[in-house]
Amino acid sequence: MNTPNTLKSLALAALAATVVVVAACKKEAAQAAPDQAFGAAPVKVFKAARERITERITYTGTLEALNKINIMPETGGKIARIHVEAGDRVAKGQLLAELETESIRLQVRQAEAGVAVAEAGYADALKNKERMDRLIKESAVSEQQREKVQLAFDAAAAQLEQARAALNLGRHALDQSLMKAPFAGVIASKNAEVGDVINPMMGGGYGGGASGVLTLVDFATIKLAVAVSSEDIGRVRKGQEAVLRVGSLPGREFRGAVRVVNLTADPQSKKFGVEVHVPNPDGTLRPGTFGDLVFEVQSHENALVVPQTAVLENSYVFVVEAGKAVRKDVALGIQNTTMVEILSGLADGDPVVVEGNYGLEKGAPVQILEEVKK
C-alpha cells in the first residue's frame, strides 16, 4: 500500500531524472556544432608560399628502337645456314646467315683462272712491247711492226682488266650471299628457315617475306615520335631535355633529348612531328610499349603559388580574414597540373581556400577545418 510520503518521493525522483536528460541533450547539441549554429561554412586553406614552379606539357608516344633493320641478302638464293636465334646479342660485322654459294664459288674459281691466264698474256705482251721499244730506238723495225705489237699489248691489258672485273664481280656476289650485322644489337625476330628461297628483288621470299630473314634492333637508344599541337610546337626546340615515364615502370624517369622537330605540320592532323632519343644502355626500356614524354617549357624561381583548386573561373580566390571569406581578384602566371603562379592579388602567407570554395559567397562566415600542406 502506497503512502502519501512514498508517492511524493517517486514524483520528485521522476522530475529530477527529466531535468538531467534535458540538460544533457542541450549540452550535446551545443558541443556538436558550435559554429554551424551561426551558419559558418567548413573550409580547408593553403597559405600562399614562394617556390620554384615549372610549366610542363605531356605527349604520349610508342617506344621504338633507334636502329632497326630487316636483314636481307643483296642477291637471291636458298638459305643454307642461319647462325643466330631470336634474343641473341650480336656484334657489328658478325655473320648471321648465308645462302647456298656452291655455284658462286665455282664462278669465282673460274674467274680466278681467267685472271691467271690474262696476267700471263699481259706479261708476254709487255715483254714484246719493251723489246719493240728498244728496237725502235735503233730504227731496226718498221712502223707497221711497232703498231702490231702495241695493239697486242693493249688487247692483253684490256683482257686482264676484264678478267679482274669478272673476279671482283664473283667475289662481290659471294659477299652478298653472307648476311652480317651492320651494327651491334639484338635479334628481335627470326623470319625464315634454312631452305627458304629469298628473292630481294621481289620483296622477300617464301619464308622471309618483306620482313627479311632476321630483324635486328639496337636497344642502346630508344626513340619516341610524338605529334605536337600548333599551340605547343613553338615551345619545343632541338636539344631540349625531355623526361620519359613508362606505365610499366612506375616511379622511374628516363631523361632524353629532342633530336628532330619538323618545320611543317601534317596536312591531316595539323600537328608537328617531334622525335626524342632516350639512352637505354641496360635495355630496361622495351620497344612497343607506350610512354609519356614530359617537356619543361618554362619555369620561374621564387614564384608565389597556390594549388589549382584555389582558383575559381581563372580570375579569383577566397582568402579567410577574421573568420570570413574575402574575394581576391588575381592575375595568373605559369601553371602545371597541381599549382599555379599568382602574379598579383595575394601576399605571402595569405590563407587561401582550397576546399569548400565552390558556392562560397563573399563575406560568408567560414570555419577552417585544416591547413593543407603541399
mmCIF file of C-alpha atoms in Angstrom:
data_model
loop_
_atom_site.group_PDB
_atom_site.id
_atom_site.type_symbol
_atom_site.label_atom_id
_atom_site.label_comp_id
_atom_site.label_asym_id
_atom_site.label_seq_id
_atom_site.Cartn_x
_atom_site.Cartn_y
_atom_site.Cartn_z
ATOM 1 C CA MET A 1 0.000 0.000 0.000
ATOM 2 C CA ASN A 2 1.493 3.343 -1.131
ATOM 3 C CA THR A 3 1.600 6.023 1.484
ATOM 4 C CA PRO A 4 1.441 9.741 0.679
ATOM 5 C CA ASN A 5 5.145 10.068 1.513
ATOM 6 C CA THR A 6 6.073 7.270 -0.892
ATOM 7 C CA LEU A 7 4.150 8.827 -3.792
ATOM 8 C CA LYS A 8 5.748 12.166 -3.142
ATOM 9 C CA SER A 9 9.241 10.636 -3.233
ATOM 10 C CA LEU A 10 8.567 8.902 -6.572
ATOM 11 C CA ALA A 11 7.307 12.114 -8.150
ATOM 12 C CA LEU A 12 10.382 14.037 -7.063
ATOM 13 C CA ALA A 13 12.690 11.328 -8.454
ATOM 14 C CA ALA A 14 10.949 11.374 -11.859
ATOM 15 C CA LEU A 15 11.181 15.151 -12.053
ATOM 16 C CA ALA A 16 14.898 15.086 -11.275
ATOM 17 C CA ALA A 17 15.568 12.485 -13.998
ATOM 18 C CA THR A 18 13.725 14.594 -16.555
ATOM 19 C CA VAL A 19 15.823 17.650 -15.707
ATOM 20 C CA VAL A 20 19.075 15.662 -16.106
ATOM 21 C CA VAL A 21 18.069 14.264 -19.522
ATOM 22 C CA VAL A 22 17.054 17.680 -20.892
ATOM 23 C CA ALA A 23 20.291 19.253 -19.686
ATOM 24 C CA ALA A 24 22.385 16.508 -21.263
ATOM 25 C CA CYS A 25 20.659 16.885 -24.639
ATOM 26 C CA LYS A 26 21.243 20.638 -24.647
ATOM 27 C CA LYS A 27 24.941 20.115 -23.850
ATOM 28 C CA GLU A 28 25.417 17.577 -26.653
ATOM 29 C CA ALA A 29 23.673 19.832 -29.172
ATOM 30 C CA ALA A 30 25.871 22.738 -28.149
ATOM 31 C CA GLN A 31 29.053 20.651 -28.493
ATOM 32 C CA ALA A 32 28.056 19.134 -31.851
ATOM 33 C CA ALA A 33 28.035 22.363 -33.847
ATOM 34 C CA PRO A 34 29.231 25.462 -32.055
ATOM 35 C CA ASP A 35 29.825 27.400 -35.267
ATOM 36 C CA GLN A 36 27.377 25.714 -37.594
ATOM 37 C CA ALA A 37 24.660 27.154 -35.463
ATOM 38 C CA PHE A 38 25.790 30.508 -36.781
ATOM 39 C CA GLY A 39 25.991 29.286 -40.448
ATOM 40 C CA ALA A 40 29.822 29.090 -40.778
ATOM 41 C CA ALA A 41 30.960 27.134 -43.870
ATOM 42 C CA PRO A 42 33.669 24.498 -43.250
ATOM 43 C CA VAL A 43 36.751 25.070 -45.453
ATOM 44 C CA LYS A 44 40.345 23.965 -45.896
ATOM 45 C CA VAL A 45 43.055 26.522 -46.623
ATOM 46 C CA PHE A 46 46.573 26.709 -48.069
ATOM 47 C CA LYS A 47 48.938 29.520 -47.144
ATOM 48 C CA ALA A 48 50.301 31.143 -50.313
ATOM 49 C CA ALA A 49 54.029 30.402 -50.497
ATOM 50 C CA ARG A 50 57.040 31.143 -52.689
ATOM 51 C CA GLU A 51 58.800 28.339 -54.562
ATOM 52 C CA ARG A 52 60.019 27.277 -57.988
ATOM 53 C CA ILE A 53 57.218 26.436 -60.412
ATOM 54 C CA THR A 54 57.667 24.693 -63.736
ATOM 55 C CA GLU A 55 55.189 24.510 -66.593
ATOM 56 C CA ARG A 56 55.168 21.183 -68.387
ATOM 57 C CA ILE A 57 53.461 19.725 -71.432
ATOM 58 C CA THR A 58 52.988 15.990 -71.911
ATOM 59 C CA TYR A 59 52.589 13.883 -75.049
ATOM 60 C CA THR A 60 52.219 10.128 -75.439
ATOM 61 C CA GLY A 61 54.129 8.003 -77.922
ATOM 62 C CA THR A 62 55.307 4.467 -78.639
ATOM 63 C CA LEU A 63 58.829 3.387 -77.741
ATOM 64 C CA GLU A 64 60.915 2.257 -80.716
ATOM 65 C CA ALA A 65 64.497 1.098 -81.130
ATOM 66 C CA LEU A 66 66.593 3.852 -82.687
ATOM 67 C CA ASN A 67 68.206 1.389 -85.090
ATOM 68 C CA LYS A 68 66.110 -1.374 -86.609
ATOM 69 C CA ILE A 69 66.746 -3.273 -89.818
ATOM 70 C CA ASN A 70 65.428 -6.319 -91.626
ATOM 71 C CA ILE A 71 68.414 -8.461 -92.597
ATOM 72 C CA MET A 72 68.198 -9.461 -96.262
ATOM 73 C CA PRO A 73 70.862 -10.719 -98.703
ATOM 74 C CA GLU A 74 71.592 -8.465 -101.669
ATOM 75 C CA THR A 75 71.260 -11.400 -104.026
ATOM 76 C CA GLY A 76 68.637 -14.114 -104.346
ATOM 77 C CA GLY A 77 69.096 -17.744 -103.379
ATOM 78 C CA LYS A 78 68.317 -20.538 -100.964
ATOM 79 C CA ILE A 79 69.184 -20.090 -97.292
ATOM 80 C CA ALA A 80 71.959 -22.503 -96.340
ATOM 81 C CA ARG A 81 72.650 -21.554 -92.731
ATOM 82 C CA ILE A 82 71.228 -19.279 -90.002
ATOM 83 C CA HIS A 83 73.698 -18.808 -87.153
ATOM 84 C CA VAL A 84 71.533 -16.958 -84.599
ATOM 85 C CA GLU A 85 68.187 -17.166 -82.829
ATOM 86 C CA ALA A 86 65.740 -14.534 -81.600
ATOM 87 C CA GLY A 87 67.051 -12.848 -78.468
ATOM 88 C CA ASP A 88 70.734 -13.347 -79.299
ATOM 89 C CA ARG A 89 73.072 -10.379 -78.872
ATOM 90 C CA VAL A 90 75.361 -9.872 -81.838
ATOM 91 C CA ALA A 91 78.405 -7.726 -82.605
ATOM 92 C CA LYS A 92 78.842 -5.404 -85.551
ATOM 93 C CA GLY A 93 80.034 -7.368 -88.585
ATOM 94 C CA GLN A 94 79.067 -10.751 -87.116
ATOM 95 C CA LEU A 95 77.910 -13.366 -89.654
ATOM 96 C CA LEU A 96 74.203 -14.008 -89.089
ATOM 97 C CA ALA A 97 73.106 -16.150 -92.034
ATOM 98 C CA GLU A 98 74.247 -17.206 -95.512
ATOM 99 C CA LEU A 99 72.874 -18.504 -98.775
ATOM 100 C CA GLU A 100 73.953 -21.598 -100.678
ATOM 101 C CA THR A 101 77.046 -20.461 -102.583
ATOM 102 C CA GLU A 102 78.425 -23.512 -104.417
ATOM 103 C CA SER A 103 77.619 -22.140 -107.867
ATOM 104 C CA ILE A 104 79.009 -18.723 -106.932
ATOM 105 C CA ARG A 105 82.211 -20.284 -105.610
ATOM 106 C CA LEU A 106 82.632 -22.156 -108.896
ATOM 107 C CA GLN A 107 82.243 -18.867 -110.743
ATOM 108 C CA VAL A 108 84.876 -17.288 -108.504
ATOM 109 C CA ARG A 109 87.337 -20.123 -109.152
ATOM 110 C CA GLN A 110 86.682 -19.821 -112.876
ATOM 111 C CA ALA A 111 87.274 -16.076 -112.690
ATOM 112 C CA GLU A 112 90.499 -16.614 -110.744
ATOM 113 C CA ALA A 113 91.739 -18.929 -113.502
ATOM 114 C CA GLY A 114 90.758 -16.350 -116.092
ATOM 115 C CA VAL A 115 92.805 -13.722 -114.277
ATOM 116 C CA ALA A 116 95.824 -16.043 -114.217
ATOM 117 C CA VAL A 117 95.598 -16.599 -117.990
ATOM 118 C CA ALA A 118 95.123 -12.882 -118.630
ATOM 119 C CA GLU A 119 98.086 -11.990 -116.420
ATOM 120 C CA ALA A 120 100.299 -14.396 -118.353
ATOM 121 C CA GLY A 121 99.146 -12.940 -121.671
ATOM 122 C CA TYR A 122 99.718 -9.426 -120.391
ATOM 123 C CA ALA A 123 103.232 -10.280 -119.180
ATOM 124 C CA ASP A 124 104.119 -11.739 -122.590
ATOM 125 C CA ALA A 125 102.696 -8.722 -124.418
ATOM 126 C CA LEU A 126 104.606 -6.378 -122.107
ATOM 127 C CA LYS A 127 107.898 -8.121 -122.896
ATOM 128 C CA ASN A 128 107.228 -7.823 -126.624
ATOM 129 C CA LYS A 129 106.409 -4.146 -126.238
ATOM 130 C CA GLU A 130 109.562 -3.424 -124.232
ATOM 131 C CA ARG A 131 111.676 -5.253 -126.848
ATOM 132 C CA MET A 132 109.953 -3.327 -129.617
ATOM 133 C CA ASP A 133 110.612 -0.019 -127.819
ATOM 134 C CA ARG A 134 114.361 -0.800 -127.798
ATOM 135 C CA LEU A 135 114.355 -1.737 -131.492
ATOM 136 C CA ILE A 136 112.514 1.459 -132.398
ATOM 137 C CA LYS A 137 115.326 3.492 -130.833
ATOM 138 C CA GLU A 138 117.766 1.620 -133.055
ATOM 139 C CA SER A 139 115.476 2.119 -136.087
ATOM 140 C CA ALA A 140 115.536 -1.626 -136.607
ATOM 141 C CA VAL A 141 111.755 -2.145 -137.068
ATOM 142 C CA SER A 142 109.063 -0.630 -139.221
ATOM 143 C CA GLU A 143 106.175 1.497 -138.009
ATOM 144 C CA GLN A 144 103.786 -1.282 -139.016
ATOM 145 C CA GLN A 145 105.561 -3.783 -136.762
ATOM 146 C CA ARG A 146 105.518 -1.323 -133.876
ATOM 147 C CA GLU A 147 101.773 -0.759 -134.223
ATOM 148 C CA LYS A 148 101.109 -4.501 -134.326
ATOM 149 C CA VAL A 149 102.982 -5.069 -131.051
ATOM 150 C CA GLN A 150 101.268 -2.072 -129.427
ATOM 151 C CA LEU A 151 97.831 -3.380 -130.394
ATOM 152 C CA ALA A 152 98.676 -6.793 -128.935
ATOM 153 C CA PHE A 153 99.773 -5.160 -125.695
ATOM 154 C CA ASP A 154 96.623 -3.030 -125.453
ATOM 155 C CA ALA A 155 94.455 -6.107 -126.042
ATOM 156 C CA ALA A 156 96.289 -8.069 -123.339
ATOM 157 C CA ALA A 157 95.854 -5.190 -120.877
ATOM 158 C CA ALA A 158 92.125 -4.985 -121.640
ATOM 159 C CA GLN A 159 91.724 -8.750 -121.243
ATOM 160 C CA LEU A 160 93.451 -8.589 -117.853
ATOM 161 C CA GLU A 161 91.191 -5.756 -116.722
ATOM 162 C CA GLN A 162 88.128 -7.692 -117.878
ATOM 163 C CA ALA A 163 89.262 -10.852 -116.069
ATOM 164 C CA ARG A 164 89.876 -8.947 -112.852
ATOM 165 C CA ALA A 165 86.438 -7.312 -113.102
ATOM 166 C CA ALA A 166 84.836 -10.751 -113.503
ATOM 167 C CA LEU A 167 86.701 -11.971 -110.418
ATOM 168 C CA ASN A 168 85.624 -8.930 -108.392
ATOM 169 C CA LEU A 169 82.049 -9.481 -109.524
ATOM 170 C CA GLY A 170 82.154 -13.094 -108.375
ATOM 171 C CA ARG A 171 83.676 -12.171 -105.037
ATOM 172 C CA HIS A 172 81.053 -9.453 -104.595
ATOM 173 C CA ALA A 173 78.286 -11.975 -105.300
ATOM 174 C CA LEU A 174 79.856 -14.293 -102.728
ATOM 175 C CA ASP A 175 79.983 -11.464 -100.207
ATOM 176 C CA GLN A 176 76.348 -10.563 -100.957
ATOM 177 C CA SER A 177 75.275 -14.073 -100.011
ATOM 178 C CA LEU A 178 76.626 -13.527 -96.484
ATOM 179 C CA MET A 179 74.293 -11.650 -94.131
ATOM 180 C CA LYS A 180 76.240 -9.713 -91.491
ATOM 181 C CA ALA A 181 75.165 -7.387 -88.685
ATOM 182 C CA PRO A 182 75.554 -3.729 -89.746
ATOM 183 C CA PHE A 183 75.568 -2.700 -86.074
ATOM 184 C CA ALA A 184 75.690 -4.317 -82.640
ATOM 185 C CA GLY A 185 72.286 -5.225 -81.255
ATOM 186 C CA VAL A 186 69.755 -7.942 -80.510
ATOM 187 C CA ILE A 187 67.985 -10.308 -82.899
ATOM 188 C CA ALA A 188 64.366 -9.261 -82.431
ATOM 189 C CA SER A 189 62.874 -11.973 -84.632
ATOM 190 C CA LYS A 190 63.791 -14.850 -86.925
ATOM 191 C CA ASN A 191 61.597 -14.644 -90.015
ATOM 192 C CA ALA A 192 62.862 -17.501 -92.204
ATOM 193 C CA GLU A 193 64.256 -21.019 -92.011
ATOM 194 C CA VAL A 194 67.039 -22.952 -93.704
ATOM 195 C CA GLY A 195 65.878 -23.995 -97.180
ATOM 196 C CA ASP A 196 63.664 -20.953 -97.778
ATOM 197 C CA VAL A 197 64.276 -19.198 -101.087
ATOM 198 C CA ILE A 198 64.901 -15.462 -100.845
ATOM 199 C CA ASN A 199 64.457 -13.008 -103.705
ATOM 200 C CA PRO A 200 65.134 -9.435 -102.540
ATOM 201 C CA MET A 201 64.028 -8.029 -105.905
ATOM 202 C CA MET A 202 60.530 -9.383 -105.198
ATOM 203 C CA GLY A 203 60.392 -8.009 -101.649
ATOM 204 C CA GLY A 204 61.336 -11.225 -99.884
ATOM 205 C CA GLY A 205 60.873 -14.932 -100.361
ATOM 206 C CA TYR A 206 58.880 -17.971 -99.381
ATOM 207 C CA GLY A 207 59.929 -17.722 -95.753
ATOM 208 C CA GLY A 208 61.466 -14.315 -95.151
ATOM 209 C CA GLY A 209 58.906 -12.156 -96.906
ATOM 210 C CA ALA A 210 59.270 -8.395 -96.799
ATOM 211 C CA SER A 211 60.461 -8.699 -93.184
ATOM 212 C CA GLY A 212 63.718 -10.287 -94.303
ATOM 213 C CA VAL A 213 65.478 -13.302 -92.876
ATOM 214 C CA LEU A 214 66.093 -11.681 -89.477
ATOM 215 C CA THR A 215 65.155 -8.455 -87.706
ATOM 216 C CA LEU A 216 67.992 -6.729 -85.856
ATOM 217 C CA VAL A 217 67.411 -3.918 -83.354
ATOM 218 C CA ASP A 218 69.669 -1.752 -81.232
ATOM 219 C CA PHE A 219 68.150 -1.109 -77.786
ATOM 220 C CA ALA A 220 71.017 1.133 -76.627
ATOM 221 C CA THR A 221 68.966 4.170 -77.610
ATOM 222 C CA ILE A 222 65.177 4.387 -77.669
ATOM 223 C CA LYS A 223 63.261 6.905 -79.766
ATOM 224 C CA LEU A 224 59.722 8.242 -79.391
ATOM 225 C CA ALA A 225 57.892 10.134 -82.097
ATOM 226 C CA VAL A 226 55.030 12.343 -80.909
ATOM 227 C CA ALA A 227 52.656 14.745 -82.652
ATOM 228 C CA VAL A 228 52.793 18.183 -81.019
ATOM 229 C CA SER A 229 49.996 20.723 -81.380
ATOM 230 C CA SER A 230 50.471 24.065 -83.091
ATOM 231 C CA GLU A 231 49.953 25.776 -79.715
ATOM 232 C CA ASP A 232 52.914 23.951 -78.168
ATOM 233 C CA ILE A 233 55.358 23.457 -81.044
ATOM 234 C CA GLY A 234 56.885 26.908 -80.548
ATOM 235 C CA ARG A 235 57.967 25.851 -77.053
ATOM 236 C CA VAL A 236 59.776 22.691 -78.168
ATOM 237 C CA ARG A 237 63.264 23.016 -79.639
ATOM 238 C CA LYS A 238 66.017 20.712 -80.844
ATOM 239 C CA GLY A 239 68.336 19.713 -77.989
ATOM 240 C CA GLN A 240 65.705 20.391 -75.310
ATOM 241 C CA GLU A 241 65.568 17.883 -72.450
ATOM 242 C CA ALA A 242 62.523 15.645 -72.074
ATOM 243 C CA VAL A 243 61.566 13.169 -69.359
ATOM 244 C CA LEU A 244 60.120 9.768 -70.275
ATOM 245 C CA ARG A 245 57.714 7.967 -67.944
ATOM 246 C CA VAL A 246 56.529 4.433 -68.669
ATOM 247 C CA GLY A 247 53.470 2.895 -67.020
ATOM 248 C CA SER A 248 55.145 -0.491 -66.644
ATOM 249 C CA LEU A 249 57.993 1.136 -64.662
ATOM 250 C CA PRO A 250 56.149 3.256 -62.048
ATOM 251 C CA GLY A 251 58.182 5.839 -60.197
ATOM 252 C CA ARG A 252 61.060 5.800 -62.688
ATOM 253 C CA GLU A 253 62.055 8.598 -65.040
ATOM 254 C CA PHE A 254 64.364 8.441 -68.057
ATOM 255 C CA ARG A 255 65.937 11.581 -69.474
ATOM 256 C CA GLY A 256 66.400 12.170 -73.171
ATOM 257 C CA ALA A 257 66.702 14.995 -75.674
ATOM 258 C CA VAL A 258 64.771 16.319 -78.651
ATOM 259 C CA ARG A 259 66.566 15.319 -81.874
ATOM 260 C CA VAL A 260 64.012 16.129 -84.573
ATOM 261 C CA VAL A 261 61.471 18.961 -84.828
ATOM 262 C CA ASN A 262 59.504 19.035 -88.074
ATOM 263 C CA LEU A 263 59.067 22.502 -89.515
ATOM 264 C CA THR A 264 55.836 21.674 -91.339
ATOM 265 C CA ALA A 265 52.614 20.270 -89.918
ATOM 266 C CA ASP A 266 50.971 17.063 -91.025
ATOM 267 C CA PRO A 267 48.337 18.076 -93.603
ATOM 268 C CA GLN A 268 45.643 15.950 -91.950
ATOM 269 C CA SER A 269 46.283 16.240 -88.198
ATOM 270 C CA LYS A 270 47.770 19.768 -88.389
ATOM 271 C CA LYS A 271 50.323 18.656 -85.815
ATOM 272 C CA PHE A 272 54.118 18.717 -85.891
ATOM 273 C CA GLY A 273 56.316 15.646 -85.600
ATOM 274 C CA VAL A 274 58.874 15.661 -82.773
ATOM 275 C CA GLU A 275 61.369 12.852 -82.114
ATOM 276 C CA VAL A 276 63.098 12.308 -78.778
ATOM 277 C CA HIS A 277 66.050 9.970 -78.178
ATOM 278 C CA VAL A 278 66.475 8.359 -74.747
ATOM 279 C CA PRO A 279 69.645 6.461 -73.710
ATOM 280 C CA ASN A 280 68.889 2.860 -72.743
ATOM 281 C CA PRO A 281 72.272 1.240 -72.026
ATOM 282 C CA ASP A 282 70.932 -1.545 -69.813
ATOM 283 C CA GLY A 283 67.931 -2.382 -72.018
ATOM 284 C CA THR A 284 65.355 -1.502 -69.345
ATOM 285 C CA LEU A 285 63.094 0.235 -71.865
ATOM 286 C CA ARG A 286 61.332 -2.085 -74.283
ATOM 287 C CA PRO A 287 60.165 -1.091 -77.774
ATOM 288 C CA GLY A 288 56.454 -1.430 -78.458
ATOM 289 C CA THR A 289 55.285 -0.035 -75.109
ATOM 290 C CA PHE A 290 53.650 3.350 -74.534
ATOM 291 C CA GLY A 291 55.369 6.191 -72.736
ATOM 292 C CA ASP A 292 54.659 9.791 -71.712
ATOM 293 C CA LEU A 293 57.142 12.470 -72.744
ATOM 294 C CA VAL A 294 57.199 15.448 -70.395
ATOM 295 C CA PHE A 295 58.699 18.694 -71.692
ATOM 296 C CA GLU A 296 59.593 21.502 -69.272
ATOM 297 C CA VAL A 297 58.702 24.569 -71.314
ATOM 298 C CA GLN A 298 59.323 27.324 -68.744
ATOM 299 C CA SER A 299 59.968 27.850 -65.033
ATOM 300 C CA HIS A 300 60.023 30.729 -62.524
ATOM 301 C CA GLU A 301 62.087 30.833 -59.345
ATOM 302 C CA ASN A 302 60.653 32.206 -56.078
ATOM 303 C CA ALA A 303 57.153 32.444 -57.528
ATOM 304 C CA LEU A 304 54.110 32.987 -55.290
ATOM 305 C CA VAL A 305 51.994 29.864 -55.801
ATOM 306 C CA VAL A 306 48.723 28.291 -54.672
ATOM 307 C CA PRO A 307 47.016 25.000 -55.613
ATOM 308 C CA GLN A 308 44.979 24.916 -58.816
ATOM 309 C CA THR A 309 41.857 24.132 -56.757
ATOM 310 C CA ALA A 310 42.032 27.572 -55.134
ATOM 311 C CA VAL A 311 41.415 29.499 -58.356
ATOM 312 C CA LEU A 312 37.830 29.964 -59.491
ATOM 313 C CA GLU A 313 36.931 30.902 -63.066
ATOM 314 C CA ASN A 314 40.630 31.638 -63.690
ATOM 315 C CA SER A 315 40.224 35.008 -62.044
ATOM 316 C CA TYR A 316 39.707 34.988 -58.270
ATOM 317 C CA VAL A 317 40.253 33.165 -54.971
ATOM 318 C CA PHE A 318 38.796 33.342 -51.462
ATOM 319 C CA VAL A 319 41.017 34.297 -48.523
ATOM 320 C CA VAL A 320 39.956 33.824 -44.894
ATOM 321 C CA GLU A 321 40.122 37.084 -42.939
ATOM 322 C CA ALA A 322 38.614 37.428 -39.440
ATOM 323 C CA GLY A 323 36.556 34.278 -39.930
ATOM 324 C CA LYS A 324 35.018 35.432 -43.197
ATOM 325 C CA ALA A 325 35.546 34.645 -46.889
ATOM 326 C CA VAL A 326 37.101 37.599 -48.710
ATOM 327 C CA ARG A 327 37.184 37.527 -52.501
ATOM 328 C CA LYS A 328 40.531 38.441 -54.102
ATOM 329 C CA ASP A 329 40.904 39.003 -57.837
ATOM 330 C CA VAL A 330 44.211 37.539 -59.029
ATOM 331 C CA ALA A 331 46.429 37.588 -62.111
ATOM 332 C CA LEU A 332 47.802 34.170 -63.064
ATOM 333 C CA GLY A 333 51.243 33.224 -64.321
ATOM 334 C CA ILE A 334 52.521 29.819 -65.407
ATOM 335 C CA GLN A 335 50.741 26.670 -64.305
ATOM 336 C CA ASN A 336 51.279 22.942 -64.003
ATOM 337 C CA THR A 337 48.963 20.092 -63.100
ATOM 338 C CA THR A 338 48.817 20.984 -59.383
ATOM 339 C CA MET A 339 49.988 24.555 -58.785
ATOM 340 C CA VAL A 340 49.530 27.996 -60.329
ATOM 341 C CA GLU A 341 51.636 31.134 -60.091
ATOM 342 C CA ILE A 342 49.962 34.270 -58.689
ATOM 343 C CA LEU A 343 51.335 37.452 -60.244
ATOM 344 C CA SER A 344 49.156 39.868 -58.277
ATOM 345 C CA GLY A 345 46.269 39.937 -55.799
ATOM 346 C CA LEU A 346 47.801 37.874 -52.967
ATOM 347 C CA ALA A 347 50.573 38.195 -50.401
ATOM 348 C CA ASP A 348 52.883 35.617 -48.849
ATOM 349 C CA GLY A 349 51.093 33.575 -46.213
ATOM 350 C CA ASP A 350 47.546 34.504 -47.212
ATOM 351 C CA PRO A 351 45.221 31.623 -46.150
ATOM 352 C CA VAL A 352 43.600 30.748 -49.466
ATOM 353 C CA VAL A 353 40.541 28.477 -49.509
ATOM 354 C CA VAL A 354 41.273 25.280 -51.482
ATOM 355 C CA GLU A 355 38.303 23.138 -50.376
ATOM 356 C CA GLY A 356 34.776 24.371 -49.763
ATOM 357 C CA ASN A 357 35.232 27.377 -52.053
ATOM 358 C CA TYR A 358 32.705 26.293 -54.696
ATOM 359 C CA GLY A 359 29.427 28.061 -53.951
ATOM 360 C CA LEU A 360 31.079 30.189 -51.282
ATOM 361 C CA GLU A 361 29.827 33.779 -51.160
ATOM 362 C CA LYS A 362 31.816 36.930 -50.487
ATOM 363 C CA GLY A 363 31.696 37.835 -46.799
ATOM 364 C CA ALA A 364 30.274 34.467 -45.713
ATOM 365 C CA PRO A 365 31.420 33.218 -42.268
ATOM 366 C CA VAL A 366 33.792 30.239 -42.516
ATOM 367 C CA GLN A 367 35.351 27.717 -40.194
ATOM 368 C CA ILE A 368 38.885 26.483 -41.034
ATOM 369 C CA LEU A 369 38.918 22.718 -40.630
ATOM 370 C CA GLU A 370 42.504 22.165 -41.801
ATOM 371 C CA GLU A 371 45.555 23.942 -43.210
ATOM 372 C CA VAL A 372 46.591 21.924 -46.251
ATOM 373 C CA LYS A 373 50.280 21.341 -46.898
ATOM 374 C CA LYS A 374 51.662 20.804 -50.384
#
